[in-house]
PDB file of C-alpha atoms in Angstrom:
ATOM      1  CA  MET A   7       0.066   0.153  -0.177  1.00 47.00           C
ATOM      2  CA  ALA A   8       0.936   3.170  -0.903  1.00 50.00           C
ATOM      3  CA  ARG A   9       3.198   5.554   2.336  1.00 49.00           C
ATOM      4  CA  ARG A  10       1.070   7.372   4.943  1.00 41.00           C
ATOM      5  CA  GLY A  11       0.390   9.043   7.810  1.00 36.00           C
ATOM      6  CA  GLY A  12      -0.361   6.785  11.295  1.00 35.00           C
ATOM      7  CA  ARG A  13      -3.700   5.291  11.116  1.00 37.00           C
ATOM      8  CA  GLY A  14      -5.371   3.599  14.554  1.00 40.00           C
ATOM      9  CA  TRP A  15      -5.770   0.006  12.660  1.00 44.00           C
ATOM     10  CA  TYR A  16      -1.881   0.311  12.540  1.00 42.00           C
ATOM     11  CA  GLY A  17      -1.114   1.632  15.764  1.00 42.00           C
ATOM     12  CA  ARG A  18      -2.831  -1.649  17.376  1.00 42.00           C
ATOM     13  CA  VAL A  19      -1.093  -4.352  14.913  1.00 42.00           C
ATOM     14  CA  LEU A  20       2.454  -3.113  15.683  1.00 41.00           C
ATOM     15  CA  ALA A  21       1.777  -3.069  19.491  1.00 42.00           C
ATOM     16  CA  ALA A  22       0.315  -6.375  19.109  1.00 43.00           C
ATOM     17  CA  ALA A  23       3.161  -6.915  17.701  1.00 43.00           C
ATOM     18  CA  VAL A  24       5.974  -5.984  20.250  1.00 38.00           C
ATOM     19  CA  GLY A  25       8.037  -9.338  21.146  1.00 41.00           C
ATOM     20  CA  VAL A  26       7.469 -12.057  18.009  1.00 39.00           C
ATOM     21  CA  THR A  27      10.850 -13.244  18.095  1.00 35.00           C
ATOM     22  CA  ALA A  28      13.246 -13.736  14.781  1.00 36.00           C
ATOM     23  CA  VAL A  29      13.007 -16.845  12.532  1.00 34.00           C
ATOM     24  CA  ALA A  30      15.828 -17.969  11.301  1.00 35.00           C
ATOM     25  CA  ALA A  31      17.038 -16.722   7.689  1.00 35.00           C
ATOM     26  CA  ALA A  32      17.789 -18.599   5.170  1.00 34.00           C
ATOM     27  CA  THR A  33      21.684 -21.486   5.469  1.00 32.00           C
ATOM     28  CA  SER A  34      23.190 -20.316   2.622  1.00 32.00           C
ATOM     29  CA  VAL A  35      23.776 -16.896   1.276  1.00 29.00           C
ATOM     30  CA  TRP A  36      22.445 -15.399  -2.218  1.00 30.00           C
ATOM     31  CA  SER A  37      24.863 -13.335  -3.625  1.00 30.00           C
ATOM     32  CA  ALA A  38      23.012 -11.086  -6.160  1.00 30.00           C
ATOM     33  CA  GLN A  39      22.642  -7.697  -6.684  1.00 27.00           C
ATOM     34  CA  ALA A  40      20.627  -5.589  -8.245  1.00 33.00           C
ATOM     35  CA  GLY A  41      20.778  -1.914  -9.468  1.00 33.00           C
ATOM     36  CA  PRO A  42      19.011   1.143  -8.223  1.00 33.00           C
ATOM     37  CA  VAL A  43      15.221   0.943  -7.935  1.00 36.00           C
ATOM     38  CA  GLU A  44      12.717   3.322  -7.304  1.00 35.00           C
ATOM     39  CA  SER A  45       9.927   1.767  -4.417  1.00 39.00           C
ATOM     40  CA  ARG A  46       7.979   4.411  -4.465  1.00 43.00           C
ATOM     41  CA  PRO A  47       7.677   8.102  -6.114  1.00 35.00           C
ATOM     42  CA  GLY A  48      11.034  10.491  -5.359  1.00 32.00           C
ATOM     43  CA  ARG A  49      13.309   7.172  -3.681  1.00 38.00           C
ATOM     44  CA  VAL A  50      15.928   5.275  -4.988  1.00 36.00           C
ATOM     45  CA  GLU A  51      17.363   2.999  -2.900  1.00 43.00           C
ATOM     46  CA  ALA A  52      21.343   2.550  -2.846  1.00 36.00           C
ATOM     47  CA  ALA A  53      23.057   0.341  -3.779  1.00 38.00           C
ATOM     48  CA  ALA A  54      22.356  -2.937  -2.446  1.00 39.00           C
ATOM     49  CA  ARG A  55      25.079  -4.803   0.415  1.00 41.00           C
ATOM     50  CA  PRO A  56      26.211  -8.187   0.171  1.00 38.00           C
ATOM     51  CA  PHE A  57      23.874 -10.240   1.561  1.00 37.00           C
ATOM     52  CA  ARG A  58      24.435 -11.502   5.263  1.00 39.00           C
ATOM     53  CA  PRO A  59      21.894 -13.749   7.357  1.00 37.00           C
ATOM     54  CA  HIS A  60      21.093 -13.443  10.978  1.00 34.00           C
ATOM     55  CA  ALA A  61      21.001 -17.179  11.233  1.00 33.00           C
ATOM     56  CA  ARG A  62      20.902 -20.467   9.840  1.00 34.00           C
ATOM     57  CA  GLY A  63      16.986 -22.104   8.950  1.00 38.00           C
ATOM     58  CA  PRO A  64      15.549 -23.514   6.531  1.00 46.00           C
ATOM     59  CA  THR A  65      16.841 -23.809   2.860  1.00 50.00           C
ATOM     60  CA  ARG A  66      14.317 -21.949  -0.089  1.00 69.00           C
ATOM     61  CA  VAL A  67      15.139 -21.579  -3.680  1.00 83.00           C
ATOM     62  CA  PRO A  68      15.997 -17.440  -4.265  1.00 87.00           C
ATOM     63  CA  VAL A  69      14.292 -16.243  -6.711  1.00 95.00           C
ATOM     64  CA  SER A  70      15.374 -12.492  -7.860  1.00 97.00           C
ATOM     65  CA  VAL A  71      15.343  -9.090  -5.802  1.00 97.00           C
ATOM     66  CA  ALA A  72      14.144  -7.065  -8.457  1.00 98.00           C
ATOM     67  CA  ILE A  73      10.606  -5.338  -7.611  1.00 98.00           C
ATOM     68  CA  ALA A  74       8.270  -6.844  -9.230  1.00 98.00           C
ATOM     69  CA  HIS A  75       6.062  -5.356 -12.050  1.00 96.00           C
ATOM     70  CA  ALA A  76       4.763  -7.315 -14.803  1.00 97.00           C
ATOM     71  CA  SER A  77       2.286  -9.968 -15.418  1.00 98.00           C
ATOM     72  CA  ASP A  78       2.515 -14.323 -15.920  1.00 97.00           C
ATOM     73  CA  ARG A  79       0.098 -13.407 -18.384  1.00 97.00           C
ATOM     74  CA  GLY A  80       2.388 -11.383 -20.173  1.00 95.00           C
ATOM     75  CA  ALA A  81       1.351  -7.707 -22.153  1.00 93.00           C
ATOM     76  CA  ARG A  82      -2.048  -8.003 -22.033  1.00 96.00           C
ATOM     77  CA  GLY A  83      -2.361  -9.084 -18.189  1.00 98.00           C
ATOM     78  CA  VAL A  84      -3.699  -7.908 -14.372  1.00 98.00           C
ATOM     79  CA  ASP A  85      -2.817  -9.266 -11.231  1.00 98.00           C
ATOM     80  CA  ILE A  86      -5.319  -7.517  -8.909  1.00 98.00           C
ATOM     81  CA  THR A  87      -3.302  -7.304  -5.411  1.00 98.00           C
ATOM     82  CA  VAL A  88      -5.163  -7.185  -2.066  1.00 98.00           C
ATOM     83  CA  ASP A  89      -3.812  -5.403   1.609  1.00 98.00           C
ATOM     84  CA  ASP A  90      -3.670  -5.600   4.968  1.00 98.00           C
ATOM     85  CA  GLY A  91      -5.549  -8.871   5.446  1.00 98.00           C
ATOM     86  CA  PRO A  92      -7.149 -10.748   6.957  1.00 98.00           C
ATOM     87  CA  ASP A  93     -10.288  -9.442   7.973  1.00 98.00           C
ATOM     88  CA  PRO A  94     -12.810 -10.662   9.465  1.00 98.00           C
ATOM     89  CA  VAL A  95     -15.756  -8.508   8.162  1.00 98.00           C
ATOM     90  CA  TRP A  96     -13.649  -7.843   4.426  1.00 98.00           C
ATOM     91  CA  THR A  97     -12.242 -10.635   3.396  1.00 98.00           C
ATOM     92  CA  PRO A  98     -14.438 -12.624   3.023  1.00 98.00           C
ATOM     93  CA  ARG A  99     -16.824 -10.524   0.889  1.00 98.00           C
ATOM     94  CA  VAL A 100     -13.923  -9.688  -1.390  1.00 98.00           C
ATOM     95  CA  LEU A 101     -13.111 -13.479  -2.628  1.00 98.00           C
ATOM     96  CA  LYS A 102     -16.824 -13.945  -2.823  1.00 98.00           C
ATOM     97  CA  ALA A 103     -16.027 -11.353  -4.686  1.00 98.00           C
ATOM     98  CA  LEU A 104     -13.436 -11.949  -6.901  1.00 98.00           C
ATOM     99  CA  ARG A 105     -14.977 -15.610  -7.010  1.00 98.00           C
ATOM    100  CA  GLU A 106     -18.132 -14.361  -8.893  1.00 98.00           C
ATOM    101  CA  TYR A 107     -15.646 -13.247 -11.795  1.00 98.00           C
ATOM    102  CA  GLY A 108     -13.500 -15.972 -11.338  1.00 98.00           C
ATOM    103  CA  VAL A 109     -10.147 -14.088 -10.787  1.00 98.00           C
ATOM    104  CA  LYS A 110      -7.417 -15.103  -8.487  1.00 98.00           C
ATOM    105  CA  ALA A 111      -5.574 -12.560  -6.448  1.00 98.00           C
ATOM    106  CA  THR A 112      -2.085 -12.440  -4.364  1.00 98.00           C
ATOM    107  CA  PHE A 113      -3.072 -11.215  -0.371  1.00 98.00           C
ATOM    108  CA  CYS A 114      -0.444  -9.526   0.718  1.00 98.00           C
ATOM    109  CA  MET A 115      -1.154 -10.178   4.847  1.00 98.00           C
ATOM    110  CA  VAL A 116       0.101  -8.750   8.244  1.00 98.00           C
ATOM    111  CA  GLY A 117       1.131 -11.335   9.880  1.00 98.00           C
ATOM    112  CA  THR A 118      -0.589 -10.385  13.174  1.00 98.00           C
ATOM    113  CA  GLN A 119      -3.493 -10.617  11.202  1.00 98.00           C
ATOM    114  CA  ALA A 120      -2.857 -13.906   9.681  1.00 98.00           C
ATOM    115  CA  GLN A 121      -1.738 -15.031  12.900  1.00 98.00           C
ATOM    116  CA  ALA A 122      -5.684 -13.818  14.130  1.00 98.00           C
ATOM    117  CA  HIS A 123      -8.006 -15.500  11.893  1.00 98.00           C
ATOM    118  CA  PRO A 124      -6.219 -18.132   9.628  1.00 98.00           C
ATOM    119  CA  ASP A 125      -9.504 -19.912   9.340  1.00 98.00           C
ATOM    120  CA  LEU A 126      -8.966 -16.560   6.190  1.00 98.00           C
ATOM    121  CA  VAL A 127      -5.831 -17.606   5.604  1.00 98.00           C
ATOM    122  CA  VAL A 128      -6.349 -21.409   4.546  1.00 98.00           C
ATOM    123  CA  ALA A 129     -10.075 -20.048   2.673  1.00 98.00           C
ATOM    124  CA  VAL A 130      -7.942 -18.119   0.210  1.00 98.00           C
ATOM    125  CA  VAL A 131      -5.984 -20.623   0.000  1.00 98.00           C
ATOM    126  CA  ALA A 132      -7.656 -23.073  -0.533  1.00 98.00           C
ATOM    127  CA  ALA A 133      -9.994 -20.865  -3.088  1.00 98.00           C
ATOM    128  CA  GLY A 134      -6.902 -20.714  -5.860  1.00 98.00           C
ATOM    129  CA  HIS A 135      -5.029 -17.329  -4.735  1.00 98.00           C
ATOM    130  CA  ARG A 136      -1.133 -16.992  -3.602  1.00 98.00           C
ATOM    131  CA  LEU A 137       0.146 -15.524  -0.776  1.00 98.00           C
ATOM    132  CA  CYS A 138       1.978 -12.397   0.084  1.00 98.00           C
ATOM    133  CA  ASP A 139       4.114 -11.598   3.400  1.00 98.00           C
ATOM    134  CA  HIS A 140       2.951  -7.210   4.716  1.00 98.00           C
ATOM    135  CA  THR A 141       5.772  -7.550   7.182  1.00 98.00           C
ATOM    136  CA  VAL A 142       4.507  -8.752  11.056  1.00 98.00           C
ATOM    137  CA  SER A 143       3.609  -4.712  12.138  1.00 96.00           C
ATOM    138  CA  HIS A 144       2.699  -3.077   8.638  1.00 97.00           C
ATOM    139  CA  ASP A 145       5.725  -0.887   9.627  1.00 97.00           C
ATOM    140  CA  THR A 146       5.750   2.158   7.006  1.00 97.00           C
ATOM    141  CA  THR A 147       8.946   3.121   8.533  1.00 97.00           C
ATOM    142  CA  MET A 148      11.059  -0.085   7.954  1.00 96.00           C
ATOM    143  CA  ASP A 149      13.721   1.172   5.394  1.00 97.00           C
ATOM    144  CA  THR A 150      14.582   3.485   7.765  1.00 98.00           C
ATOM    145  CA  LYS A 151      15.098   0.681  11.459  1.00 97.00           C
ATOM    146  CA  SER A 152      17.765  -2.120  11.719  1.00 98.00           C
ATOM    147  CA  GLU A 153      18.653  -5.092   8.820  1.00 98.00           C
ATOM    148  CA  SER A 154      17.718  -7.462  12.357  1.00 98.00           C
ATOM    149  CA  TYR A 155      14.694  -5.408  12.917  1.00 98.00           C
ATOM    150  CA  GLN A 156      13.330  -5.754   9.333  1.00 98.00           C
ATOM    151  CA  ALA A 157      14.333  -9.608   9.618  1.00 98.00           C
ATOM    152  CA  ARG A 158      11.782 -10.187  12.417  1.00 98.00           C
ATOM    153  CA  GLN A 159       9.475  -8.131  10.699  1.00 98.00           C
ATOM    154  CA  ILE A 160       9.665 -10.304   6.961  1.00 98.00           C
ATOM    155  CA  LEU A 161      11.042 -14.250   8.928  1.00 98.00           C
ATOM    156  CA  ASP A 162       7.981 -13.758  11.046  1.00 98.00           C
ATOM    157  CA  ALA A 163       5.337 -13.043   9.388  1.00 98.00           C
ATOM    158  CA  GLU A 164       6.623 -15.383   6.930  1.00 98.00           C
ATOM    159  CA  ARG A 165       6.173 -17.693   8.879  1.00 98.00           C
ATOM    160  CA  MET A 166       2.819 -16.650  10.931  1.00 98.00           C
ATOM    161  CA  ILE A 167       1.026 -16.829   7.520  1.00 98.00           C
ATOM    162  CA  THR A 168       2.901 -19.605   6.605  1.00 98.00           C
ATOM    163  CA  LYS A 169       0.782 -21.492  10.761  1.00 98.00           C
ATOM    164  CA  ALA A 170      -2.159 -20.237   9.664  1.00 98.00           C
ATOM    165  CA  SER A 171      -1.789 -21.247   5.870  1.00 98.00           C
ATOM    166  CA  GLY A 172      -1.518 -25.460   6.821  1.00 97.00           C
ATOM    167  CA  GLY A 173       2.653 -24.994   5.466  1.00 97.00           C
ATOM    168  CA  VAL A 174       1.710 -23.594   1.932  1.00 98.00           C
ATOM    169  CA  ARG A 175       4.454 -19.995   1.997  1.00 98.00           C
ATOM    170  CA  PRO A 176       3.992 -16.824   1.059  1.00 98.00           C
ATOM    171  CA  GLN A 177       5.215 -16.171  -2.477  1.00 98.00           C
ATOM    172  CA  TYR A 178       5.571 -12.437  -2.366  1.00 98.00           C
ATOM    173  CA  TYR A 179       7.243 -10.293  -0.308  1.00 98.00           C
ATOM    174  CA  ARG A 180       6.126  -6.364   0.056  1.00 98.00           C
ATOM    175  CA  ALA A 181       7.027  -4.122   1.887  1.00 98.00           C
ATOM    176  CA  PRO A 182       4.987  -1.456   3.867  1.00 97.00           C
ATOM    177  CA  GLY A 183       3.841   1.782   2.121  1.00 96.00           C
ATOM    178  CA  GLY A 184       6.968   0.720  -0.591  1.00 97.00           C
ATOM    179  CA  ALA A 185       9.916   0.656   2.294  1.00 97.00           C
ATOM    180  CA  PHE A 186      11.859  -1.239   0.936  1.00 98.00           C
ATOM    181  CA  THR A 187      15.687  -1.694   0.810  1.00 98.00           C
ATOM    182  CA  PRO A 188      18.491  -3.611  -0.708  1.00 98.00           C
ATOM    183  CA  TYR A 189      18.339  -6.058   2.088  1.00 98.00           C
ATOM    184  CA  SER A 190      15.040  -6.658   3.252  1.00 98.00           C
ATOM    185  CA  ARG A 191      15.083  -7.198  -0.760  1.00 98.00           C
ATOM    186  CA  GLU A 192      17.966 -10.205  -1.182  1.00 97.00           C
ATOM    187  CA  LEU A 193      16.066 -11.701   2.308  1.00 98.00           C
ATOM    188  CA  ALA A 194      12.912 -11.788   1.449  1.00 98.00           C
ATOM    189  CA  ALA A 195      14.242 -13.252  -2.387  1.00 97.00           C
ATOM    190  CA  SER A 196      16.361 -15.557  -0.313  1.00 97.00           C
ATOM    191  CA  HIS A 197      13.317 -16.745   1.169  1.00 97.00           C
ATOM    192  CA  GLY A 198      12.074 -17.424  -2.079  1.00 97.00           C
ATOM    193  CA  MET A 199       9.252 -14.500  -2.301  1.00 98.00           C
ATOM    194  CA  ARG A 200       9.613 -12.043  -4.895  1.00 98.00           C
ATOM    195  CA  PRO A 201       9.554  -7.863  -3.810  1.00 98.00           C
ATOM    196  CA  LEU A 202       6.490  -6.727  -5.435  1.00 98.00           C
ATOM    197  CA  GLY A 203       5.653  -3.813  -6.332  1.00 98.00           C
ATOM    198  CA  TRP A 204       2.743  -1.565  -7.742  1.00 98.00           C
ATOM    199  CA  ASN A 205       1.348  -0.135 -11.282  1.00 98.00           C
ATOM    200  CA  VAL A 206      -1.818   1.110 -10.013  1.00 98.00           C
ATOM    201  CA  ASP A 207      -2.607   2.506  -6.659  1.00 98.00           C
ATOM    202  CA  THR A 208      -6.137   2.567  -6.109  1.00 98.00           C
ATOM    203  CA  LYS A 209      -6.143   4.695  -2.872  1.00 97.00           C
ATOM    204  CA  ASP A 210      -8.957   3.168  -1.430  1.00 98.00           C
ATOM    205  CA  PHE A 211      -7.825   3.331   2.337  1.00 95.00           C
ATOM    206  CA  GLU A 212      -9.098   6.711   1.701  1.00 97.00           C
ATOM    207  CA  ARG A 213     -12.269   5.352   0.823  1.00 97.00           C
ATOM    208  CA  PRO A 214     -12.834   8.495  -1.952  1.00 98.00           C
ATOM    209  CA  GLY A 215     -15.943   6.986  -3.379  1.00 98.00           C
ATOM    210  CA  THR A 216     -16.291   3.531  -5.583  1.00 98.00           C
ATOM    211  CA  ASP A 217     -16.586   5.762  -8.622  1.00 98.00           C
ATOM    212  CA  VAL A 218     -13.573   7.461  -8.015  1.00 98.00           C
ATOM    213  CA  LEU A 219     -11.833   4.278  -7.356  1.00 98.00           C
ATOM    214  CA  VAL A 220     -13.403   1.979 -10.338  1.00 98.00           C
ATOM    215  CA  ALA A 221     -12.165   6.333 -12.451  1.00 98.00           C
ATOM    216  CA  THR A 222      -8.622   5.593 -11.175  1.00 98.00           C
ATOM    217  CA  VAL A 223      -8.513   1.787 -12.035  1.00 98.00           C
ATOM    218  CA  LYS A 224      -9.380   2.410 -15.788  1.00 98.00           C
ATOM    219  CA  GLN A 225      -6.868   5.698 -16.344  1.00 98.00           C
ATOM    220  CA  GLU A 226      -3.721   4.561 -15.138  1.00 98.00           C
ATOM    221  CA  ILE A 227      -3.943   0.695 -15.659  1.00 98.00           C
ATOM    222  CA  SER A 228      -1.649   1.795 -19.006  1.00 97.00           C
ATOM    223  CA  ASN A 229       0.967   2.236 -16.045  1.00 96.00           C
ATOM    224  CA  GLY A 230       0.607  -1.838 -15.697  1.00 97.00           C
ATOM    225  CA  PRO A 231      -0.555  -4.620 -14.446  1.00 98.00           C
ATOM    226  CA  THR A 232      -0.101  -4.487 -10.541  1.00 98.00           C
ATOM    227  CA  VAL A 233      -3.160  -2.951  -8.874  1.00 98.00           C
ATOM    228  CA  LEU A 234      -3.863  -2.917  -5.700  1.00 98.00           C
ATOM    229  CA  PHE A 235      -6.732  -2.788  -3.800  1.00 98.00           C
ATOM    230  CA  HIS A 236      -6.495  -3.366   0.775  1.00 98.00           C
ATOM    231  CA  ASP A 237      -8.965  -5.807   2.136  1.00 98.00           C
ATOM    232  CA  GLY A 238      -8.244  -4.748   6.065  1.00 96.00           C
ATOM    233  CA  GLY A 239      -7.730  -1.521   7.624  1.00 93.00           C
ATOM    234  CA  GLY A 240     -11.021  -0.509   7.898  1.00 95.00           C
ATOM    235  CA  ASP A 241     -14.500  -0.556   5.962  1.00 97.00           C
ATOM    236  CA  ARG A 242     -14.065  -2.087   2.354  1.00 98.00           C
ATOM    237  CA  SER A 243     -17.688  -1.406   1.717  1.00 98.00           C
ATOM    238  CA  GLN A 244     -16.444   0.393  -1.517  1.00 98.00           C
ATOM    239  CA  THR A 245     -13.682  -2.046  -2.261  1.00 98.00           C
ATOM    240  CA  VAL A 246     -15.469  -5.042  -2.793  1.00 98.00           C
ATOM    241  CA  ARG A 247     -18.151  -2.365  -4.730  1.00 98.00           C
ATOM    242  CA  ALA A 248     -15.570  -1.578  -6.663  1.00 98.00           C
ATOM    243  CA  LEU A 249     -14.202  -4.847  -7.718  1.00 98.00           C
ATOM    244  CA  ARG A 250     -17.637  -6.266  -9.364  1.00 98.00           C
ATOM    245  CA  GLU A 251     -17.846  -2.960 -11.726  1.00 98.00           C
ATOM    246  CA  ILE A 252     -13.403  -2.947 -12.946  1.00 98.00           C
ATOM    247  CA  LEU A 253     -12.901  -6.553 -13.260  1.00 98.00           C
ATOM    248  CA  PRO A 254     -15.837  -7.361 -15.654  1.00 98.00           C
ATOM    249  CA  TRP A 255     -14.683  -3.919 -17.364  1.00 98.00           C
ATOM    250  CA  LEU A 256     -11.101  -4.938 -17.654  1.00 98.00           C
ATOM    251  CA  LYS A 257     -12.770  -8.576 -19.001  1.00 98.00           C
ATOM    252  CA  ARG A 258     -14.397  -6.396 -22.015  1.00 98.00           C
ATOM    253  CA  GLN A 259     -11.339  -4.918 -22.496  1.00 97.00           C
ATOM    254  CA  GLY A 260      -8.961  -7.644 -23.384  1.00 97.00           C
ATOM    255  CA  TYR A 261      -7.407  -8.388 -20.183  1.00 98.00           C
ATOM    256  CA  SER A 262      -7.068 -11.335 -18.715  1.00 98.00           C
ATOM    257  CA  PHE A 263      -6.033 -11.938 -15.069  1.00 98.00           C
ATOM    258  CA  GLY A 264      -2.877 -13.819 -13.910  1.00 97.00           C
ATOM    259  CA  PHE A 265      -0.209 -13.291 -10.560  1.00 98.00           C
ATOM    260  CA  PRO A 266       2.964 -11.016 -10.857  1.00 98.00           C
ATOM    261  CA  VAL A 267       5.765 -12.675 -11.789  1.00 97.00           C
ATOM    262  CA  ARG A 268       7.961 -15.129 -10.087  1.00 94.00           C
TER     263      ARG A 268
END
């Protein structure tokens, strides 16, 4: 989701996350490097330093450290991504809307939310959607914190989501507010989680109205395939209504739905 000021929901999530301990990082060092990558408008990351795992742990097949913005369905593909859940009210409604139009999405889950609602994580997986690590507590200042803090946020969330899902691991990592660092990208990639960006930010968290959300997607889909919605963090009724309008519209325009590249 786009970086923005503090919100009460995230403060509560952050408080709930205090005391979560770090899980082990990867056994092997994956030293692939990436050049400067713009993680959000007006901000460009510094060159990556060699990745240094903090502790031993289970081996993962590494993926690219580059932030994914493309669809596995090619130039006419669209990737729906849904952040900040799972939420007991809105996740089922988002799932229903996606099911009605036969669309699969990527759910970027906050670790404490996944831990609190494992039935919803299982439902997401059972419906054929993919999982994404969105950290333990959705701290949008991740890029200002120490590497050990970043590691705890990413790896503890991976553990929480995997446990809640019954063993299905996240395939992507999305930094809260786009607060990627070279270290966090390499750490996630070494655990098989491709760093995931977005091309169209609906800003549905601001609740600007369903018509505005639909218009934003129609106007900005030419920017790229990855569209950002939310199922957590507040009232998402506008999001659900917008999905019911925008999904059939995208199909009429000749788009197909897929997943972000890995």
